[in-house]
Amino acid sequence: MSTKDLLTAELKRYQGSWVSGESLSTGLSVSRSAIWKHVSKLRNQGYIIDSSPNKGYRLEKAPDMLLPEEIQEGLKTLVLGQKDIHHFQETTSTNTTAKELAANGAPEGTLVVAEGQSHGKGRLGREWFSPLGEGVYLSLILRPKLSPADAPKITLLTAVATAEALRSFTGLPIQIKWPNDILVRDKKLAGILTEISMEMDAIDYVIIGLGLNVNVAAFPADLRDTATSLLIETGRVHPRVGLTRAFLEGFESWYGMLQDTGFEPVLERWRQFSAVTGRRIVVETMGDRIEGTALDINRDGLLIVEDDEGHSHRIYSGDVTLKRGPS
Ligand code: BTN
């Protein structure tokens, strides 16, 4: 741990109470002027720290920023986010940054997080609305020992981990729209963009990009009818760091299960969150449009749709629209 991290931990241990500069400097084995320098840096990052010549320092409030030391504090994972977290105030897209890092050899579990994105990427070439400090924008680098054909399973697993984290934090009726849109009351709360690099017939790396609309106060006009946030749904501000931790912990456990036990448990859980099963839907695939009833997802994660002539279709990838009203 760096001196700054140790100082942060120490100030947090005494949060709300004074701790003298002398005891900090002795405890951390650095000079008092070094303590002052690090306190200034922490203030610049958004920590509210009082100082008094007689009493020392007092941490009033830690920021809800996706800072590595904040995420890592009490993070109960073995690998994910434990070592390298790259934090940006703003980046174009955390997925793009993560791809560059992965191409340069970044190990499994490397995390890229940003307070905002200037060119957040959504599925199917869309843009992901990424206002500063209001959402969670993260990308995770994975190097799974799976065949490329199994890669879509990681996306479904990500949706499960996201839905569980959101439901346990808020109690909202979170659902998943195949393959990986996270909805509440049919509006989109979170999205997942998976990007894969393959070498020969093996996976080199997978980037899992997750965007969570946490404290987004308002959406642009074109998204207002289809997107929502935890703030809008609950009327409360939610801790972005806590949600990030919950997602990473849940993800790691499901990811381990996928590699050790297989896809079946993930699938079972996914079905419990399904927003599509039994609903009338329209699926747009490459060059095709199918309207019908979503029956299930099969053991490979493909969507099974029955059209109005009674024909069954297996959908590998596509864009699903839920139809309103009875099926
Ligand atoms: C979707 O269209 O539903 C997928 C949205 C994925 C957005 C996230 S935000 C973090 C990561 N970086 C990106 O540029 N996109 C993903």
GROMACS .gro file of C-alpha atoms and ligand atoms in nm:
model
  343
    1MET     CA    1   0.000   0.000   0.000
    2SER     CA    2   0.122   0.350  -0.080
    3THR     CA    3   0.159   0.614   0.193
    4LYS     CA    4  -0.150   0.786   0.056
    5ASP     CA    5  -0.354   0.467   0.086
    6LEU     CA    6  -0.226   0.402   0.439
    7LEU     CA    7  -0.309   0.759   0.536
    8THR     CA    8  -0.658   0.726   0.388
    9ALA     CA    9  -0.714   0.405   0.584
   10GLU     CA   10  -0.591   0.568   0.905
   11LEU     CA   11  -0.810   0.877   0.860
   12LYS     CA   12  -1.107   0.650   0.792
   13ARG     CA   13  -1.038   0.450   1.107
   14TYR     CA   14  -1.084   0.774   1.301
   15GLN     CA   15  -1.353   0.918   1.068
   16GLY     CA   16  -1.533   1.205   1.243
   17SER     CA   17  -1.264   1.231   1.518
   18TRP     CA   18  -0.938   1.419   1.530
   19VAL     CA   19  -0.608   1.244   1.488
   20SER     CA   20  -0.284   1.433   1.543
   21GLY     CA   21  -0.031   1.497   1.267
   22GLU     CA   22   0.236   1.360   1.498
   23SER     CA   23   0.069   1.022   1.552
   24LEU     CA   24   0.000   0.993   1.177
   25SER     CA   25   0.359   1.074   1.096
   26THR     CA   26   0.493   0.825   1.355
   27GLY     CA   27   0.245   0.553   1.256
   28LEU     CA   28   0.323   0.584   0.887
   29SER     CA   29   0.695   0.656   0.933
   30VAL     CA   30   0.688   0.970   0.718
   31SER     CA   31   0.745   1.337   0.798
   32ARG     CA   32   0.462   1.566   0.903
   33SER     CA   33   0.509   1.768   0.586
   34ALA     CA   34   0.460   1.448   0.384
   35ILE     CA   35   0.133   1.393   0.572
   36TRP     CA   36   0.025   1.745   0.483
   37LYS     CA   37   0.114   1.689   0.116
   38HIS     CA   38  -0.095   1.372   0.101
   39VAL     CA   39  -0.385   1.537   0.280
   40SER     CA   40  -0.380   1.808   0.010
   41LYS     CA   41  -0.390   1.541  -0.261
   42LEU     CA   42  -0.682   1.367  -0.092
   43ARG     CA   43  -0.869   1.697  -0.071
   44ASN     CA   44  -0.815   1.747  -0.442
   45GLN     CA   45  -0.974   1.406  -0.497
   46GLY     CA   46  -1.285   1.511  -0.307
   47TYR     CA   47  -1.213   1.399   0.051
   48ILE     CA   48  -1.336   1.652   0.305
   49ILE     CA   49  -1.068   1.676   0.571
   50ASP     CA   50  -1.058   1.936   0.850
   51SER     CA   51  -0.723   2.044   0.987
   52SER     CA   52  -0.631   2.233   1.302
   53PRO     CA   53  -0.284   2.328   1.428
   54ASN     CA   54  -0.366   2.188   1.774
   55LYS     CA   55  -0.580   1.887   1.695
   56GLY     CA   56  -0.443   1.752   1.367
   57TYR     CA   57  -0.674   1.612   1.100
   58ARG     CA   58  -1.032   1.493   1.088
   59LEU     CA   59  -1.192   1.312   0.796
   60GLU     CA   60  -1.545   1.441   0.754
   61LYS     CA   61  -1.645   1.265   0.437
   62ALA     CA   62  -1.493   1.031   0.179
   63PRO     CA   63  -1.606   1.100  -0.179
   64ASP     CA   64  -1.829   0.858  -0.366
   65MET     CA   65  -1.581   0.843  -0.648
   66LEU     CA   66  -1.472   0.521  -0.812
   67LEU     CA   67  -1.120   0.562  -0.676
   68PRO     CA   68  -0.911   0.243  -0.659
   69GLU     CA   69  -0.854   0.276  -0.283
   70GLU     CA   70  -1.228   0.326  -0.224
   71ILE     CA   71  -1.326   0.023  -0.435
   72GLN     CA   72  -1.057  -0.196  -0.284
   73GLU     CA   73  -1.146  -0.115   0.075
   74GLY     CA   74  -1.316  -0.431   0.201
   75LEU     CA   75  -1.350  -0.574  -0.153
   76LYS     CA   76  -1.414  -0.945  -0.104
   77THR     CA   77  -1.275  -1.083  -0.428
   78LEU     CA   78  -0.968  -1.296  -0.482
   79VAL     CA   79  -0.857  -1.153  -0.815
   80LEU     CA   80  -1.098  -0.904  -0.972
   81GLY     CA   81  -1.002  -0.547  -0.893
   82GLN     CA   82  -0.750  -0.659  -0.631
   83LYS     CA   83  -0.442  -0.548  -0.817
   84ASP     CA   84  -0.478  -0.306  -1.103
   85ILE     CA   85  -0.756  -0.052  -1.111
   86HIS     CA   86  -0.716   0.228  -1.364
   87HIS     CA   87  -0.931   0.525  -1.268
   88PHE     CA   88  -1.015   0.815  -1.499
   89GLN     CA   89  -1.205   1.132  -1.430
   90GLU     CA   90  -1.312   1.108  -1.791
   91THR     CA   91  -1.210   0.878  -2.073
   92THR     CA   92  -1.355   0.822  -2.420
   93SER     CA   93  -1.474   0.471  -2.336
   94THR     CA   94  -1.353   0.240  -2.060
   95ASN     CA   95  -1.386  -0.051  -2.307
   96THR     CA   96  -1.146   0.118  -2.549
   97THR     CA   97  -0.898   0.187  -2.268
   98ALA     CA   98  -0.931  -0.170  -2.140
   99LYS     CA   99  -0.870  -0.310  -2.490
  100GLU     CA  100  -0.545  -0.114  -2.516
  101LEU     CA  101  -0.434  -0.241  -2.175
  102ALA     CA  102  -0.530  -0.600  -2.261
  103ALA     CA  103  -0.344  -0.584  -2.593
  104ASN     CA  104  -0.039  -0.478  -2.392
  105GLY     CA  105  -0.068  -0.781  -2.166
  106ALA     CA  106  -0.277  -0.656  -1.872
  107PRO     CA  107  -0.370  -0.956  -1.657
  108GLU     CA  108  -0.709  -1.103  -1.580
  109GLY     CA  109  -0.896  -0.899  -1.324
  110THR     CA  110  -0.763  -0.560  -1.436
  111LEU     CA  111  -1.037  -0.301  -1.396
  112VAL     CA  112  -1.087   0.029  -1.577
  113VAL     CA  113  -1.332   0.274  -1.420
  114ALA     CA  114  -1.430   0.628  -1.511
  115GLU     CA  115  -1.640   0.899  -1.355
  116GLY     CA  116  -1.758   0.990  -1.704
  117GLN     CA  117  -1.711   0.892  -2.069
  118SER     CA  118  -1.701   1.124  -2.369
  119HIS     CA  119  -1.778   0.845  -2.619
  120GLY     CA  120  -1.936   0.566  -2.415
  121LYS     CA  121  -2.013   0.274  -2.646
  122GLY     CA  122  -2.338   0.079  -2.644
  123ARG     CA  123  -2.437  -0.233  -2.833
  124LEU     CA  124  -2.504  -0.220  -3.207
  125GLY     CA  125  -2.298   0.096  -3.252
  126ARG     CA  126  -2.513   0.302  -3.020
  127GLU     CA  127  -2.380   0.557  -2.775
  128TRP     CA  128  -2.396   0.509  -2.398
  129PHE     CA  129  -2.505   0.821  -2.208
  130SER     CA  130  -2.227   0.867  -1.948
  131PRO     CA  131  -2.271   1.187  -1.742
  132LEU     CA  132  -1.989   1.271  -1.501
  133GLY     CA  133  -2.019   1.130  -1.150
  134GLU     CA  134  -2.372   0.994  -1.200
  135GLY     CA  135  -2.317   0.641  -1.325
  136VAL     CA  136  -2.078   0.351  -1.296
  137TYR     CA  137  -1.875   0.298  -1.612
  138LEU     CA  138  -1.641   0.005  -1.583
  139SER     CA  139  -1.458  -0.247  -1.796
  140LEU     CA  140  -1.310  -0.568  -1.675
  141ILE     CA  141  -1.032  -0.759  -1.849
  142LEU     CA  142  -1.076  -1.137  -1.845
  143ARG     CA  143  -0.865  -1.416  -1.986
  144PRO     CA  144  -1.101  -1.712  -1.946
  145LYS     CA  145  -1.004  -2.068  -2.022
  146LEU     CA  146  -1.310  -2.119  -2.239
  147SER     CA  147  -1.361  -2.177  -2.608
  148PRO     CA  148  -1.473  -1.876  -2.817
  149ALA     CA  149  -1.813  -2.043  -2.861
  150ASP     CA  150  -1.865  -2.010  -2.485
  151ALA     CA  151  -1.795  -1.636  -2.474
  152PRO     CA  152  -2.166  -1.532  -2.492
  153LYS     CA  153  -2.218  -1.721  -2.168
  154ILE     CA  154  -1.995  -1.467  -1.994
  155THR     CA  155  -2.229  -1.191  -2.111
  156LEU     CA  156  -2.533  -1.369  -1.967
  157LEU     CA  157  -2.339  -1.427  -1.647
  158THR     CA  158  -2.255  -1.056  -1.629
  159ALA     CA  159  -2.624  -0.976  -1.656
  160VAL     CA  160  -2.697  -1.212  -1.367
  161ALA     CA  161  -2.427  -1.058  -1.145
  162THR     CA  162  -2.550  -0.708  -1.231
  163ALA     CA  163  -2.915  -0.790  -1.167
  164GLU     CA  164  -2.831  -0.949  -0.832
  165ALA     CA  165  -2.620  -0.653  -0.718
  166LEU     CA  166  -2.890  -0.405  -0.819
  167ARG     CA  167  -3.172  -0.604  -0.664
  168SER     CA  168  -2.993  -0.658  -0.334
  169PHE     CA  169  -2.900  -0.289  -0.310
  170THR     CA  170  -3.242  -0.150  -0.393
  171GLY     CA  171  -3.509  -0.421  -0.369
  172LEU     CA  172  -3.634  -0.302  -0.708
  173PRO     CA  173  -3.798  -0.558  -0.941
  174ILE     CA  174  -3.491  -0.594  -1.163
  175GLN     CA  175  -3.522  -0.802  -1.479
  176ILE     CA  176  -3.300  -0.903  -1.768
  177LYS     CA  177  -3.406  -0.858  -2.129
  178TRP     CA  178  -3.220  -1.107  -2.348
  179PRO     CA  179  -2.936  -1.106  -2.390
  180ASN     CA  180  -2.814  -0.856  -2.137
  181ASP     CA  181  -3.021  -0.542  -2.086
  182ILE     CA  182  -3.098  -0.476  -1.723
  183LEU     CA  183  -3.448  -0.337  -1.681
  184VAL     CA  184  -3.674  -0.210  -1.413
  185ARG     CA  185  -4.041  -0.178  -1.507
  186ASP     CA  186  -3.936  -0.230  -1.872
  187LYS     CA  187  -3.697   0.065  -1.872
  188LYS     CA  188  -3.325   0.024  -1.911
  189LEU     CA  189  -3.115   0.065  -1.598
  190ALA     CA  190  -2.788  -0.088  -1.712
  191GLY     CA  191  -2.620  -0.223  -2.022
  192ILE     CA  192  -2.338  -0.463  -2.097
  193LEU     CA  193  -2.100  -0.452  -2.391
  194THR     CA  194  -1.875  -0.755  -2.433
  195GLU     CA  195  -1.580  -0.736  -2.669
  196ILE     CA  196  -1.366  -1.037  -2.749
  197SER     CA  197  -1.022  -1.084  -2.897
  198MET     CA  198  -0.939  -1.426  -3.033
  199GLU     CA  199  -0.615  -1.586  -3.139
  200MET     CA  200  -0.646  -1.892  -3.362
  201ASP     CA  201  -0.938  -2.072  -3.200
  202ALA     CA  202  -0.876  -1.959  -2.842
  203ILE     CA  203  -0.987  -1.653  -2.649
  204ASP     CA  204  -0.705  -1.406  -2.598
  205TYR     CA  205  -0.908  -1.171  -2.381
  206VAL     CA  206  -1.264  -1.063  -2.311
  207ILE     CA  207  -1.362  -0.710  -2.213
  208ILE     CA  208  -1.678  -0.684  -2.008
  209GLY     CA  209  -1.810  -0.327  -2.023
  210LEU     CA  210  -2.080  -0.237  -1.775
  211GLY     CA  211  -2.274   0.088  -1.758
  212LEU     CA  212  -2.503   0.142  -1.458
  213ASN     CA  213  -2.741   0.437  -1.446
  214VAL     CA  214  -2.708   0.496  -1.074
  215ASN     CA  215  -2.763   0.861  -0.986
  216VAL     CA  216  -2.852   0.992  -1.331
  217ALA     CA  217  -3.097   1.273  -1.263
  218ALA     CA  218  -3.229   1.322  -1.618
  219PHE     CA  219  -3.183   1.165  -1.958
  220PRO     CA  220  -3.172   1.338  -2.298
  221ALA     CA  221  -3.510   1.355  -2.474
  222ASP     CA  222  -3.439   1.057  -2.703
  223LEU     CA  223  -3.374   0.827  -2.406
  224ARG     CA  224  -3.632   0.957  -2.162
  225ASP     CA  225  -3.900   0.699  -2.249
  226THR     CA  226  -3.670   0.399  -2.250
  227ALA     CA  227  -3.400   0.465  -1.988
  228THR     CA  228  -3.411   0.507  -1.613
  229SER     CA  229  -3.179   0.524  -1.312
  230LEU     CA  230  -3.179   0.410  -0.952
  231LEU     CA  231  -3.222   0.773  -0.848
  232ILE     CA  232  -3.530   0.815  -1.067
  233GLU     CA  233  -3.679   0.483  -0.955
  234THR     CA  234  -3.619   0.519  -0.581
  235GLY     CA  235  -3.587   0.895  -0.525
  236ARG     CA  236  -3.259   0.827  -0.344
  237VAL     CA  237  -2.891   0.867  -0.426
  238HIS     CA  238  -2.708   0.532  -0.420
  239PRO     CA  239  -2.339   0.465  -0.345
  240ARG     CA  240  -2.160   0.395  -0.670
  241VAL     CA  241  -1.857   0.245  -0.498
  242GLY     CA  242  -2.067  -0.001  -0.298
  243LEU     CA  243  -2.250  -0.112  -0.611
  244THR     CA  244  -1.923  -0.159  -0.796
  245ARG     CA  245  -1.791  -0.377  -0.516
  246ALA     CA  246  -2.111  -0.582  -0.501
  247PHE     CA  247  -2.098  -0.637  -0.876
  248LEU     CA  248  -1.731  -0.746  -0.870
  249GLU     CA  249  -1.789  -0.989  -0.583
  250GLY     CA  250  -2.097  -1.144  -0.743
  251PHE     CA  251  -1.934  -1.157  -1.084
  252GLU     CA  252  -1.626  -1.335  -0.953
  253SER     CA  253  -1.832  -1.599  -0.785
  254TRP     CA  254  -2.046  -1.669  -1.096
  255TYR     CA  255  -1.739  -1.658  -1.321
  256GLY     CA  256  -1.567  -1.919  -1.103
  257MET     CA  257  -1.882  -2.131  -1.114
  258LEU     CA  258  -1.901  -2.110  -1.495
  259GLN     CA  259  -1.545  -2.238  -1.529
  260ASP     CA  260  -1.571  -2.504  -1.255
  261THR     CA  261  -1.929  -2.631  -1.278
  262GLY     CA  262  -2.052  -2.515  -1.618
  263PHE     CA  263  -2.329  -2.293  -1.748
  264GLU     CA  264  -2.636  -2.462  -1.596
  265PRO     CA  265  -2.644  -2.270  -1.262
  266VAL     CA  266  -2.598  -1.937  -1.445
  267LEU     CA  267  -2.880  -2.027  -1.681
  268GLU     CA  268  -3.113  -2.117  -1.397
  269ARG     CA  269  -3.048  -1.785  -1.225
  270TRP     CA  270  -3.079  -1.594  -1.553
  271ARG     CA  271  -3.424  -1.746  -1.608
  272GLN     CA  272  -3.538  -1.618  -1.270
  273PHE     CA  273  -3.462  -1.263  -1.385
  274SER     CA  274  -3.599  -1.302  -1.736
  275ALA     CA  275  -3.816  -1.018  -1.864
  276VAL     CA  276  -3.884  -1.191  -2.195
  277THR     CA  277  -4.007  -1.541  -2.118
  278GLY     CA  278  -4.372  -1.576  -2.218
  279ARG     CA  279  -4.384  -1.221  -2.356
  280ARG     CA  280  -4.463  -1.104  -2.706
  281ILE     CA  281  -4.151  -0.963  -2.860
  282VAL     CA  282  -3.998  -0.841  -3.181
  283VAL     CA  283  -3.642  -0.950  -3.252
  284GLU     CA  284  -3.435  -0.774  -3.513
  285THR     CA  285  -3.146  -0.987  -3.624
  286MET     CA  286  -2.907  -0.919  -3.909
  287GLY     CA  287  -3.143  -0.863  -4.198
  288ASP     CA  288  -3.440  -1.033  -4.034
  289ARG     CA  289  -3.735  -0.938  -3.814
  290ILE     CA  290  -3.925  -1.195  -3.611
  291GLU     CA  291  -4.238  -1.123  -3.415
  292GLY     CA  292  -4.370  -1.382  -3.175
  293THR     CA  293  -4.354  -1.515  -2.822
  294ALA     CA  294  -4.029  -1.568  -2.635
  295LEU     CA  295  -4.035  -1.923  -2.502
  296ASP     CA  296  -3.707  -1.962  -2.318
  297ILE     CA  297  -3.331  -1.946  -2.351
  298ASN     CA  298  -3.167  -2.278  -2.430
  299ARG     CA  299  -2.864  -2.442  -2.270
  300ASP     CA  300  -2.628  -2.242  -2.494
  301GLY     CA  301  -2.793  -1.912  -2.403
  302LEU     CA  302  -2.979  -1.873  -2.736
  303LEU     CA  303  -3.325  -1.717  -2.731
  304ILE     CA  304  -3.606  -1.942  -2.850
  305VAL     CA  305  -3.892  -1.755  -3.016
  306GLU     CA  306  -4.211  -1.899  -3.160
  307ASP     CA  307  -4.354  -1.691  -3.443
  308ASP     CA  308  -4.724  -1.655  -3.522
  309GLU     CA  309  -4.713  -1.949  -3.767
  310GLY     CA  310  -4.589  -2.171  -3.489
  311HIS     CA  311  -4.229  -2.189  -3.618
  312SER     CA  312  -3.955  -2.196  -3.361
  313HIS     CA  313  -3.645  -1.979  -3.407
  314ARG     CA  314  -3.312  -1.992  -3.224
  315ILE     CA  315  -3.168  -1.642  -3.196
  316TYR     CA  316  -2.789  -1.606  -3.165
  317SER     CA  317  -2.780  -1.230  -3.148
  318GLY     CA  318  -3.026  -0.953  -3.201
  319ASP     CA  319  -3.216  -0.663  -3.058
  320VAL     CA  320  -3.532  -0.745  -2.866
  321THR     CA  321  -3.828  -0.511  -2.822
  322LEU     CA  322  -4.090  -0.606  -2.565
  323LYS     CA  323  -4.446  -0.558  -2.685
  324ARG     CA  324  -4.693  -0.409  -2.443
  325GLY     CA  325  -5.014  -0.580  -2.340
  326PRO     CA  326  -5.107  -0.947  -2.302
  327SER     CA  327  -4.922  -1.214  -2.495
  328BTN     C1  328  -2.571  -0.148  -2.422
  328BTN     O1  329  -2.588  -0.095  -2.531
  328BTN     O2  330  -2.666  -0.188  -2.354
  328BTN     C2  331  -2.432  -0.166  -2.367
  328BTN     C3  332  -2.386  -0.047  -2.288
  328BTN     C4  333  -2.249  -0.065  -2.227
  328BTN     C5  334  -2.197   0.062  -2.164
  328BTN     C6  335  -2.071   0.042  -2.089
  328BTN     S1  336  -2.024   0.183  -1.995
  328BTN     C7  337  -1.870   0.113  -1.962
  328BTN     C8  338  -1.824   0.044  -2.087
  328BTN     N1  339  -1.754   0.138  -2.174
  328BTN     C9  340  -1.821   0.162  -2.285
  328BTN     O3  341  -1.785   0.241  -2.373
  328BTN     N2  342  -1.935   0.091  -2.288
  328BTN    C10  343  -1.948   0.008  -2.170
   0.00000   0.00000   0.00000
